[in-house]
Amino acid sequence: MILLRVNGKDCPVEVEPRRTLVDALRTDLGLTGAKKACDMGNCGACTVLLDGEAVYSCLVLAVDCAGREVTTIEGLGNGELDPVQRAFIDADAFQCGYCTPGQIMSLRALFERTPQPSDEAIERALSGNLCRCGAYRNIVKAARLARDRA
């Protein structure tokens, strides 16, 4: 049994030592925002924040997260849309939506670190997140919109 702190709440979870964070979040805690896709850290669909840093939760063991703060897409906004989520809606920055939570979490980490990032920093932050639908133009537009509204 380990104690995960997820979205500001303590969550006791019984996990095998080899269980990944994405599996613990989705299966054990019912938080399905982080998507399980490649399971190899190639696509970014499972991106969450671990102590404020964007990480691929498919590459992190749940046991290594005990005592650390995990934030998922479900934990943003305190009951209202996070500014990045609002910008994604306003910029129509999704098609199928599968990659959207990972994209938003990568940008949230960037904005926490750098409130007014350059266009280059935005593109670099998003470079580890794949979108099969090709919504990149609107994803970058949403990131700029969120930055400019801050």
Short mmCIF file of C-alpha atoms in Angstrom, two decimals:
data_model
loop_
_atom_site.label_atom_id
_atom_site.label_comp_id
_atom_site.label_asym_id
_atom_site.label_seq_id
_atom_site.Cartn_x
_atom_site.Cartn_y
_atom_site.Cartn_z
CA MET A 1 0.00 0.00 0.00
CA ILE A 2 1.29 3.44 -0.94
CA LEU A 3 -0.15 6.89 -0.45
CA LEU A 4 -0.38 8.96 -3.61
CA ARG A 5 -1.21 12.65 -3.40
CA VAL A 6 -3.31 13.26 -6.50
CA ASN A 7 -4.96 16.57 -7.31
CA GLY A 8 -4.52 17.71 -3.73
CA LYS A 9 -6.04 14.60 -2.13
CA ASP A 10 -4.33 11.71 -0.38
CA CYS A 11 -5.20 8.45 -2.15
CA PRO A 12 -4.13 5.15 -0.60
CA VAL A 13 -3.50 2.65 -3.39
CA GLU A 14 -2.35 -0.94 -3.32
CA VAL A 15 -0.04 -1.42 -6.28
CA GLU A 16 2.53 -3.91 -7.44
CA PRO A 17 6.05 -2.45 -7.55
CA ARG A 18 6.06 -2.59 -11.37
CA ARG A 19 2.73 -0.75 -11.85
CA THR A 20 3.07 2.49 -13.79
CA LEU A 21 1.57 5.76 -12.66
CA VAL A 22 -0.78 5.88 -15.67
CA ASP A 23 -2.17 2.46 -14.76
CA ALA A 24 -2.63 3.43 -11.11
CA LEU A 25 -4.37 6.67 -12.09
CA ARG A 26 -6.68 5.10 -14.66
CA THR A 27 -7.41 1.70 -13.15
CA ASP A 28 -7.08 2.19 -9.41
CA LEU A 29 -8.24 5.79 -9.05
CA GLY A 30 -10.61 6.09 -12.02
CA LEU A 31 -8.86 9.19 -13.38
CA THR A 32 -8.98 8.53 -17.11
CA GLY A 33 -7.81 11.93 -18.39
CA ALA A 34 -4.23 10.72 -18.86
CA LYS A 35 -4.48 8.43 -21.87
CA LYS A 36 -2.63 5.15 -22.18
CA ALA A 37 -1.38 4.92 -25.73
CA CYS A 38 2.19 4.03 -26.66
CA ASP A 39 3.35 2.88 -23.20
CA MET A 40 6.88 3.92 -24.26
CA GLY A 41 7.03 7.69 -23.68
CA ASN A 42 6.75 8.49 -27.36
CA CYS A 43 3.37 10.19 -27.67
CA GLY A 44 2.74 12.33 -24.57
CA ALA A 45 -0.92 11.32 -24.23
CA CYS A 46 -0.29 10.24 -20.62
CA THR A 47 1.37 13.50 -19.53
CA VAL A 48 0.69 14.56 -15.94
CA LEU A 49 2.46 16.92 -13.57
CA LEU A 50 4.72 15.41 -10.94
CA ASP A 51 5.75 18.07 -8.44
CA GLY A 52 4.89 20.63 -11.13
CA GLU A 53 6.95 19.08 -13.92
CA ALA A 54 5.43 17.44 -16.98
CA VAL A 55 6.18 13.71 -17.07
CA TYR A 56 5.03 10.76 -19.14
CA SER A 57 3.12 8.76 -16.56
CA CYS A 58 3.66 5.56 -18.57
CA LEU A 59 7.38 5.78 -17.74
CA VAL A 60 7.02 6.48 -14.00
CA LEU A 61 6.39 3.79 -11.43
CA ALA A 62 3.53 4.54 -9.06
CA VAL A 63 5.65 3.57 -6.04
CA ASP A 64 8.14 6.28 -6.99
CA CYS A 65 5.38 8.88 -6.68
CA ALA A 66 4.56 8.23 -3.02
CA GLY A 67 4.97 11.49 -1.14
CA ARG A 68 5.00 13.59 -4.30
CA GLU A 69 2.27 15.78 -5.79
CA VAL A 70 0.59 14.35 -8.90
CA THR A 71 -1.69 16.63 -10.89
CA THR A 72 -3.88 15.27 -13.66
CA ILE A 73 -6.12 17.07 -16.12
CA GLU A 74 -8.99 16.41 -13.71
CA GLY A 75 -7.17 18.45 -11.06
CA LEU A 76 -6.86 21.67 -13.02
CA GLY A 77 -9.03 24.70 -12.51
CA ASN A 78 -10.53 24.07 -9.05
CA GLY A 79 -14.00 23.43 -10.44
CA GLU A 80 -13.64 25.88 -13.31
CA LEU A 81 -11.72 25.61 -16.54
CA ASP A 82 -8.01 26.28 -16.32
CA PRO A 83 -6.95 29.17 -18.61
CA VAL A 84 -5.19 26.67 -20.90
CA GLN A 85 -8.34 24.55 -21.13
CA ARG A 86 -10.38 27.67 -21.94
CA ALA A 87 -7.88 28.65 -24.64
CA PHE A 88 -8.11 25.17 -26.21
CA ILE A 89 -11.88 25.59 -26.49
CA ASP A 90 -11.64 29.13 -27.83
CA ALA A 91 -8.99 28.17 -30.42
CA ASP A 92 -10.74 24.91 -31.40
CA ALA A 93 -7.48 23.14 -30.59
CA PHE A 94 -8.68 19.57 -30.70
CA GLN A 95 -10.25 17.16 -33.10
CA CYS A 96 -10.56 13.68 -31.64
CA GLY A 97 -9.38 14.98 -28.24
CA TYR A 98 -7.24 11.98 -27.38
CA CYS A 99 -4.00 13.95 -27.08
CA THR A 100 -5.63 17.05 -25.58
CA PRO A 101 -5.09 16.29 -21.86
CA GLY A 102 -1.38 15.63 -22.43
CA GLN A 103 -0.99 18.78 -24.52
CA ILE A 104 -2.74 20.87 -21.86
CA MET A 105 -0.65 19.40 -19.04
CA SER A 106 2.60 20.07 -20.93
CA LEU A 107 1.54 23.67 -21.45
CA ARG A 108 0.39 24.05 -17.83
CA ALA A 109 3.89 23.00 -16.69
CA LEU A 110 5.44 25.50 -19.11
CA PHE A 111 3.24 28.37 -17.92
CA GLU A 112 3.98 27.56 -14.28
CA ARG A 113 7.69 27.75 -15.03
CA THR A 114 7.55 30.64 -17.53
CA PRO A 115 4.37 32.76 -17.46
CA GLN A 116 5.21 34.53 -20.73
CA PRO A 117 7.04 31.91 -22.83
CA SER A 118 8.33 32.63 -26.29
CA ASP A 119 6.81 30.95 -29.32
CA GLU A 120 9.92 28.77 -29.45
CA ALA A 121 9.44 27.70 -25.82
CA ILE A 122 5.80 26.84 -26.55
CA GLU A 123 6.77 24.69 -29.52
CA ARG A 124 9.51 23.00 -27.49
CA ALA A 125 7.08 22.24 -24.63
CA LEU A 126 4.67 20.64 -27.10
CA SER A 127 7.32 18.74 -29.05
CA GLY A 128 6.88 15.57 -26.98
CA ASN A 129 3.12 15.43 -27.56
CA LEU A 130 1.82 13.87 -30.76
CA CYS A 131 -1.49 14.69 -32.40
CA ARG A 132 -2.58 12.20 -35.03
CA CYS A 133 -5.36 14.51 -36.24
CA GLY A 134 -2.96 17.30 -37.15
CA ALA A 135 -4.45 20.00 -34.92
CA TYR A 136 -0.99 21.45 -34.22
CA ARG A 137 -1.74 24.89 -35.70
CA ASN A 138 -4.69 25.40 -33.36
CA ILE A 139 -2.86 23.84 -30.39
CA VAL A 140 -0.07 26.41 -30.80
CA LYS A 141 -2.73 29.10 -31.32
CA ALA A 142 -4.36 28.06 -28.03
CA ALA A 143 -1.01 28.21 -26.23
CA ARG A 144 -0.38 31.72 -27.54
CA LEU A 145 -3.91 32.72 -26.55
CA ALA A 146 -3.41 31.44 -23.00
CA ARG A 147 -0.08 33.25 -22.79
CA ASP A 148 -1.48 36.52 -24.10
CA ARG A 149 -4.45 36.43 -21.72
CA ALA A 150 -2.22 36.06 -18.66
#
